[in-house]
mmCIF file of C-alpha atoms and ligand atoms in Angstrom:
data_model
loop_
_atom_site.group_PDB
_atom_site.id
_atom_site.type_symbol
_atom_site.label_atom_id
_atom_site.label_comp_id
_atom_site.label_asym_id
_atom_site.label_seq_id
_atom_site.Cartn_x
_atom_site.Cartn_y
_atom_site.Cartn_z
ATOM 1 C CA MET H 220 -0.003 -0.220 0.498
ATOM 2 C CA SER H 221 1.815 2.976 -1.083
ATOM 3 C CA GLY H 222 1.156 6.115 -3.881
ATOM 4 C CA ILE H 223 0.048 6.712 -6.901
ATOM 5 C CA PRO H 224 2.532 7.650 -9.151
ATOM 6 C CA ILE H 225 1.897 10.821 -10.917
ATOM 7 C CA PRO H 226 3.337 9.240 -14.873
ATOM 8 C CA VAL H 227 6.244 10.388 -15.392
ATOM 9 C CA GLU H 228 9.602 8.755 -17.020
ATOM 10 C CA ASP H 229 11.973 6.633 -14.318
ATOM 11 C CA THR H 230 15.517 8.189 -15.046
ATOM 12 C CA SER H 231 16.278 6.458 -12.360
ATOM 13 C CA GLY H 232 16.427 2.952 -12.525
ATOM 14 C CA VAL H 233 16.271 -0.061 -10.249
ATOM 15 C CA SER H 234 19.747 -0.046 -9.696
ATOM 16 C CA GLY H 235 20.169 3.881 -9.332
ATOM 17 C CA ILE H 236 17.912 3.063 -5.720
ATOM 18 C CA ASP H 237 19.501 -0.347 -4.308
ATOM 19 C CA GLY H 238 22.837 0.758 -2.031
ATOM 20 C CA SER H 239 22.228 4.407 -1.990
ATOM 21 C CA GLY H 240 21.380 6.913 0.235
ATOM 22 C CA THR H 241 23.340 8.527 2.787
ATOM 23 C CA ALA H 242 26.418 8.490 5.043
ATOM 24 C CA HIS H 243 24.699 6.221 7.984
ATOM 25 C CA ALA H 244 21.822 4.756 5.924
ATOM 26 C CA THR H 245 21.831 2.389 2.875
ATOM 27 C CA ALA H 246 19.112 1.011 0.790
ATOM 28 C CA LEU H 247 18.397 -2.258 0.046
ATOM 29 C CA LEU H 248 15.358 -2.911 -2.712
ATOM 30 C CA ALA H 249 13.243 -5.765 -1.859
ATOM 31 C CA PRO H 250 11.831 -7.663 -5.436
ATOM 32 C CA ASN H 251 8.210 -6.797 -4.898
ATOM 33 C CA PRO H 252 7.632 -3.571 -7.889
ATOM 34 C CA SER H 253 4.065 -3.021 -8.996
ATOM 35 C CA PRO H 254 1.788 0.177 -9.321
ATOM 36 C CA MET H 255 1.755 0.753 -5.857
ATOM 37 C CA THR H 256 4.646 -0.174 -5.160
ATOM 38 C CA LEU H 257 6.647 1.488 -7.635
ATOM 39 C CA ASP H 258 10.135 -0.033 -7.942
ATOM 40 C CA GLY H 259 9.813 -2.388 -5.222
ATOM 41 C CA THR H 260 10.215 -1.822 -1.366
ATOM 42 C CA ASN H 261 13.406 -0.488 -0.131
ATOM 43 C CA THR H 262 14.528 -1.903 3.019
ATOM 44 C CA TRP H 263 17.011 0.479 5.426
ATOM 45 C CA VAL H 264 19.959 -0.363 6.741
ATOM 46 C CA VAL H 265 21.303 2.378 9.268
ATOM 47 C CA GLY H 266 24.802 2.401 11.542
ATOM 48 C CA ARG H 267 28.087 3.414 11.620
ATOM 49 C CA ALA H 268 29.786 0.617 13.310
ATOM 50 C CA GLU H 269 28.753 -2.674 14.938
ATOM 51 C CA THR H 270 25.010 -1.786 15.667
ATOM 52 C CA VAL H 271 22.615 -1.551 12.919
ATOM 53 C CA ILE H 272 19.079 -0.597 12.845
ATOM 54 C CA VAL H 273 17.141 -2.477 9.711
ATOM 55 C CA VAL H 274 13.764 -0.549 8.875
ATOM 56 C CA ASP H 275 11.126 -2.044 6.598
ATOM 57 C CA PRO H 276 12.562 -5.719 6.315
ATOM 58 C CA GLY H 277 9.716 -5.707 3.347
ATOM 59 C CA PRO H 278 7.722 -8.497 2.153
ATOM 60 C CA ASP H 279 7.951 -11.393 3.270
ATOM 61 C CA HIS H 280 10.814 -12.843 0.668
ATOM 62 C CA ASP H 281 13.155 -15.089 1.864
ATOM 63 C CA ALA H 282 15.362 -14.166 -0.948
ATOM 64 C CA HIS H 283 15.083 -11.005 0.172
ATOM 65 C CA LEU H 284 15.670 -11.065 3.955
ATOM 66 C CA ARG H 285 18.401 -13.274 3.074
ATOM 67 C CA ARG H 286 20.795 -10.767 1.484
ATOM 68 C CA VAL H 287 19.804 -7.941 3.641
ATOM 69 C CA ALA H 288 20.667 -10.807 6.228
ATOM 70 C CA ASP H 289 24.138 -11.185 4.292
ATOM 71 C CA HIS H 290 24.828 -7.420 3.779
ATOM 72 C CA LEU H 291 25.071 -6.856 7.677
ATOM 73 C CA ALA H 292 28.313 -8.868 7.418
ATOM 74 C CA GLY H 293 28.673 -10.081 10.832
ATOM 75 C CA ARG H 294 27.081 -6.379 12.400
ATOM 76 C CA ARG H 295 24.719 -6.510 15.281
ATOM 77 C CA VAL H 296 20.339 -5.885 14.262
ATOM 78 C CA ALA H 297 19.739 -4.038 17.674
ATOM 79 C CA ALA H 298 16.391 -3.945 16.735
ATOM 80 C CA VAL H 299 14.327 -3.951 13.593
ATOM 81 C CA LEU H 300 11.602 -1.011 13.085
ATOM 82 C CA LEU H 301 8.795 -0.040 11.212
ATOM 83 C CA THR H 302 7.656 2.704 9.808
ATOM 84 C CA HIS H 303 4.016 1.011 9.931
ATOM 85 C CA GLY H 304 2.335 -2.225 9.437
ATOM 86 C CA HIS H 305 1.347 -2.588 5.773
ATOM 87 C CA ASP H 306 2.343 -6.006 4.317
ATOM 88 C CA ASP H 307 5.001 -4.535 1.595
ATOM 89 C CA HIS H 308 6.967 -2.988 4.681
ATOM 90 C CA SER H 309 5.996 -5.688 7.360
ATOM 91 C CA GLY H 310 5.554 -9.086 6.320
ATOM 92 C CA GLY H 311 9.196 -10.010 6.814
ATOM 93 C CA ALA H 312 9.395 -8.500 10.021
ATOM 94 C CA ARG H 313 9.384 -11.428 11.728
ATOM 95 C CA LYS H 314 11.058 -13.728 9.689
ATOM 96 C CA PHE H 315 14.142 -11.271 9.506
ATOM 97 C CA ALA H 316 13.674 -11.125 12.788
ATOM 98 C CA GLU H 317 14.234 -14.348 14.048
ATOM 99 C CA MET H 318 16.583 -14.837 11.105
ATOM 100 C CA VAL H 319 19.295 -11.906 12.995
ATOM 101 C CA GLY H 320 18.023 -12.396 17.011
ATOM 102 C CA ALA H 321 16.293 -8.533 17.154
ATOM 103 C CA PRO H 322 13.472 -7.308 18.205
ATOM 104 C CA VAL H 323 10.803 -6.153 16.061
ATOM 105 C CA ARG H 324 9.648 -2.399 17.047
ATOM 106 C CA ALA H 325 6.519 -0.806 15.933
ATOM 107 C CA LEU H 326 3.714 1.558 17.294
ATOM 108 C CA ASP H 327 1.044 -0.695 16.107
ATOM 109 C CA PRO H 328 1.357 -3.495 19.274
ATOM 110 C CA ARG H 329 0.121 -6.129 16.394
ATOM 111 C CA HIS H 330 3.729 -5.590 14.732
ATOM 112 C CA ARG H 331 5.546 -5.408 17.198
ATOM 113 C CA LEU H 332 7.857 -9.151 18.445
ATOM 114 C CA GLY H 333 8.948 -8.452 22.269
ATOM 115 C CA ASP H 334 7.971 -5.922 24.901
ATOM 116 C CA GLU H 335 9.264 -2.658 23.012
ATOM 117 C CA GLY H 336 6.957 -0.423 21.354
ATOM 118 C CA LEU H 337 8.292 2.723 19.662
ATOM 119 C CA GLY H 338 6.708 6.225 19.505
ATOM 120 C CA ASP H 339 6.882 10.033 18.549
ATOM 121 C CA GLY H 340 9.912 10.886 20.312
ATOM 122 C CA ASP H 341 11.776 8.022 21.279
ATOM 123 C CA VAL H 342 15.651 8.067 20.534
ATOM 124 C CA ILE H 343 17.944 4.997 19.009
ATOM 125 C CA ASP H 344 21.412 5.272 20.209
ATOM 126 C CA LEU H 345 23.350 3.033 17.643
ATOM 127 C CA ASP H 346 26.967 3.678 18.557
ATOM 128 C CA GLY H 347 26.547 7.443 19.580
ATOM 129 C CA LEU H 348 24.691 7.373 16.223
ATOM 130 C CA GLU H 349 21.088 9.258 16.878
ATOM 131 C CA VAL H 350 18.033 8.149 15.245
ATOM 132 C CA ARG H 351 14.748 10.060 16.418
ATOM 133 C CA VAL H 352 11.420 8.531 15.994
ATOM 134 C CA VAL H 353 8.887 11.321 14.078
ATOM 135 C CA GLY H 354 4.619 10.475 14.432
ATOM 136 C CA THR H 355 3.570 10.783 11.244
ATOM 137 C CA PRO H 356 0.001 9.601 10.772
ATOM 138 C CA GLY H 357 -2.166 9.737 7.926
ATOM 139 C CA HIS H 358 -1.117 7.537 5.147
ATOM 140 C CA SER H 359 -1.803 4.834 7.922
ATOM 141 C CA SER H 360 -3.278 5.398 11.540
ATOM 142 C CA ASP H 361 0.506 4.463 12.817
ATOM 143 C CA SER H 362 2.847 5.997 10.486
ATOM 144 C CA LEU H 363 6.213 7.018 11.553
ATOM 145 C CA CYS H 364 9.372 9.257 10.405
ATOM 146 C CA PHE H 365 12.925 7.996 11.605
ATOM 147 C CA TRP H 366 15.327 11.316 11.374
ATOM 148 C CA LEU H 367 18.817 10.837 11.471
ATOM 149 C CA PRO H 368 20.324 13.792 12.820
ATOM 150 C CA GLU H 369 24.310 13.098 11.765
ATOM 151 C CA ASP H 370 22.574 12.768 7.666
ATOM 152 C CA ARG H 371 20.482 15.431 7.963
ATOM 153 C CA ALA H 372 18.014 12.584 6.535
ATOM 154 C CA MET H 373 14.142 11.978 7.326
ATOM 155 C CA LEU H 374 13.910 7.959 6.601
ATOM 156 C CA THR H 375 10.224 8.166 5.636
ATOM 157 C CA GLY H 376 8.230 4.482 4.882
ATOM 158 C CA ASP H 377 5.090 5.946 2.239
ATOM 159 C CA THR H 378 4.227 9.440 4.454
ATOM 160 C CA ILE H 379 6.728 10.606 1.439
ATOM 161 C CA LEU H 380 7.350 8.284 -1.398
ATOM 162 C CA GLY H 381 10.109 9.164 -4.198
ATOM 163 C CA ARG H 382 7.750 10.023 -7.164
ATOM 164 C CA GLY H 383 4.605 10.749 -6.872
ATOM 165 C CA THR H 384 2.365 11.321 -4.348
ATOM 166 C CA THR H 385 1.068 8.705 -0.893
ATOM 167 C CA VAL H 386 -2.605 7.435 -1.110
ATOM 168 C CA ILE H 387 -4.428 7.555 2.249
ATOM 169 C CA ALA H 388 -5.036 4.180 2.959
ATOM 170 C CA PRO H 389 -8.386 3.187 4.500
ATOM 171 C CA ASP H 390 -6.553 2.917 7.912
ATOM 172 C CA GLY H 391 -5.214 6.064 7.348
ATOM 173 C CA HIS H 392 -6.767 10.424 7.728
ATOM 174 C CA LEU H 393 -6.111 13.062 5.726
ATOM 175 C CA ALA H 394 -6.615 15.213 8.099
ATOM 176 C CA ASP H 395 -3.995 13.972 9.863
ATOM 177 C CA TYR H 396 -1.714 13.780 6.762
ATOM 178 C CA LEU H 397 -2.039 17.268 6.495
ATOM 179 C CA ARG H 398 -1.190 17.790 10.042
ATOM 180 C CA SER H 399 2.133 15.783 9.587
ATOM 181 C CA LEU H 400 2.742 17.582 6.193
ATOM 182 C CA ASP H 401 2.931 20.309 7.837
ATOM 183 C CA ARG H 402 5.091 18.879 10.848
ATOM 184 C CA LEU H 403 7.356 17.543 8.392
ATOM 185 C CA ARG H 404 7.776 20.616 6.558
ATOM 186 C CA ALA H 405 8.486 22.860 9.708
ATOM 187 C CA GLY H 406 10.816 20.492 10.443
ATOM 188 C CA ALA H 407 12.999 19.759 7.353
ATOM 189 C CA GLU H 408 13.080 23.580 7.372
ATOM 190 C CA ILE H 409 14.584 23.931 10.964
ATOM 191 C CA LEU H 410 16.424 20.996 10.844
ATOM 192 C CA ALA H 411 17.823 21.682 7.810
ATOM 193 C CA ALA H 412 17.137 18.894 5.797
ATOM 194 C CA GLU H 413 19.118 17.770 3.091
ATOM 195 C CA ALA H 414 17.664 14.483 1.633
ATOM 196 C CA LEU H 415 14.384 12.632 1.537
ATOM 197 C CA LEU H 416 14.979 8.218 2.540
ATOM 198 C CA PRO H 417 11.828 6.556 1.147
ATOM 199 C CA GLY H 418 9.950 3.564 1.772
ATOM 200 C CA HIS H 419 9.533 2.743 -2.026
ATOM 201 C CA GLY H 420 11.507 4.898 -5.438
ATOM 202 C CA PRO H 421 14.585 7.226 -4.868
ATOM 203 C CA VAL H 422 16.155 9.492 -2.567
ATOM 204 C CA LEU H 423 15.075 12.867 -2.591
ATOM 205 C CA ALA H 424 17.120 16.069 -2.228
ATOM 206 C CA ASP H 425 15.564 19.667 -1.302
ATOM 207 C CA PRO H 426 13.356 18.445 1.427
ATOM 208 C CA VAL H 427 11.330 21.650 2.006
ATOM 209 C CA GLY H 428 10.764 21.801 -1.480
ATOM 210 C CA VAL H 429 9.502 18.269 -1.785
ATOM 211 C CA LEU H 430 6.932 18.228 1.098
ATOM 212 C CA ASP H 431 5.740 22.188 -0.288
ATOM 213 C CA GLY H 432 5.180 19.519 -3.698
ATOM 214 C CA TYR H 433 3.002 17.842 -1.667
ATOM 215 C CA ILE H 434 1.626 19.827 0.046
ATOM 216 C CA ALA H 435 -0.002 21.852 -2.707
ATOM 217 C CA HIS H 436 -0.786 18.545 -4.732
ATOM 218 C CA ARG H 437 -3.258 17.755 -1.419
ATOM 219 C CA ARG H 438 -5.056 21.212 -1.397
ATOM 220 C CA ARG H 439 -5.084 21.259 -5.447
ATOM 221 C CA ARG H 440 -6.291 17.675 -5.220
ATOM 222 C CA LEU H 441 -9.230 19.169 -3.083
ATOM 223 C CA ASP H 442 -9.908 22.013 -4.878
ATOM 224 C CA GLN H 443 -10.431 19.387 -7.903
ATOM 225 C CA ILE H 444 -12.888 17.198 -5.690
ATOM 226 C CA ARG H 445 -15.067 20.440 -4.563
ATOM 227 C CA GLN H 446 -14.565 21.453 -8.510
ATOM 228 C CA ALA H 447 -16.281 17.803 -9.201
ATOM 229 C CA ILE H 448 -18.929 17.988 -6.963
ATOM 230 C CA ARG H 449 -20.175 21.185 -8.112
ATOM 231 C CA ASP H 450 -19.678 19.766 -11.704
ATOM 232 C CA GLY H 451 -22.721 17.296 -10.659
ATOM 233 C CA ALA H 452 -20.227 13.976 -9.202
ATOM 234 C CA GLY H 453 -21.902 12.044 -6.807
ATOM 235 C CA ASP H 454 -20.063 9.214 -5.630
ATOM 236 C CA ALA H 455 -16.573 8.532 -5.482
ATOM 237 C CA ARG H 456 -15.892 6.688 -8.460
ATOM 238 C CA GLN H 457 -17.366 9.726 -10.393
ATOM 239 C CA ILE H 458 -15.180 11.968 -9.213
ATOM 240 C CA VAL H 459 -11.935 9.747 -10.015
ATOM 241 C CA GLU H 460 -13.043 9.865 -14.008
ATOM 242 C CA ILE H 461 -13.218 12.957 -13.565
ATOM 243 C CA VAL H 462 -10.185 14.605 -11.344
ATOM 244 C CA TYR H 463 -7.911 11.490 -12.133
ATOM 245 C CA ALA H 464 -8.664 11.221 -15.823
ATOM 246 C CA ASP H 465 -4.987 11.377 -17.097
ATOM 247 C CA VAL H 466 -3.983 8.561 -14.562
ATOM 248 C CA ASP H 467 -3.320 4.862 -14.930
ATOM 249 C CA ARG H 468 -6.748 3.188 -14.764
ATOM 250 C CA ALA H 469 -5.184 0.345 -12.928
ATOM 251 C CA LEU H 470 -4.630 3.398 -10.279
ATOM 252 C CA TRP H 471 -8.345 3.966 -10.407
ATOM 253 C CA PRO H 472 -9.105 1.863 -7.268
ATOM 254 C CA ALA H 473 -6.440 3.775 -5.523
ATOM 255 C CA ALA H 474 -7.486 6.459 -6.403
ATOM 256 C CA GLU H 475 -10.620 6.002 -5.427
ATOM 257 C CA MET H 476 -9.508 5.380 -2.061
ATOM 258 C CA SER H 477 -7.890 8.313 -1.622
ATOM 259 C CA VAL H 478 -11.258 10.310 -2.876
ATOM 260 C CA ALA H 479 -12.835 8.600 -0.510
ATOM 261 C CA ALA H 480 -10.643 9.865 2.079
ATOM 262 C CA GLN H 481 -10.819 13.162 0.980
ATOM 263 C CA LEU H 482 -14.716 13.344 1.102
ATOM 264 C CA ASP H 483 -14.733 12.045 4.463
ATOM 265 C CA TYR H 484 -11.943 15.090 5.255
ATOM 266 C CA LEU H 485 -14.724 17.896 3.280
ATOM 267 C CA LYS H 486 -17.535 16.380 5.047
ATOM 268 C CA SER H 487 -15.483 16.786 8.687
ATOM 269 C CA LEU H 488 -14.650 20.730 7.448
HETATM 270 ZN ZN1 ZN X 28 2.042 1.479 3.061
#
């Protein structure tokens, strides 16, 4: 469950994502590409020395999980962290955690392995490298981002994608999402963020610019939906046919979900 990619030419290339990242965070691309997961899920390995965390082991895919374990080359996994519980991020978490002898920490207790949870304000120390947890509900109610101060980089899960925009899943809320975007935008500016490390798609430079784009996109879509309703569209499907006319029809079911979330939001105003 992730995004509605805006149709753009993909010049990043799969090999460009795999192995990319920052000084202390490396992406390992899972082989689960689809219109909803873009090139596949990015599993992130974060650390500077002997202790690492693994963020989003991805789907339950043995070869990918083994490859991530091999990449560790003997380093200890302090914890497996989940940006959220959707299966393309969490499906292999328990198996991977057992493989490397680590707990799984997530906001949603159903996805944990071990006693420790994870939530806004938590700080994890990896040999002096800090990972700060930022609560960003919206795409899903359990979405978290992870800020790496030393790299000025934010791991964003599905809250921000490397291409296109994110949908609001049935377990998320647009009002929460808009607040999370505002919070990330303010944080990115104050903290002088230099990179967003998404759950799908390539690393993004210019975090403030990307977040401004996301916020503007949301406002534009809401305006388009208000206009479609004024033009007589009666339900989410009819709105999709008007507002998402330029988007691949394979993505219309996801768009319908997104429109439903926006209609809920407009009704709540
Ligand atoms: Zn998701």
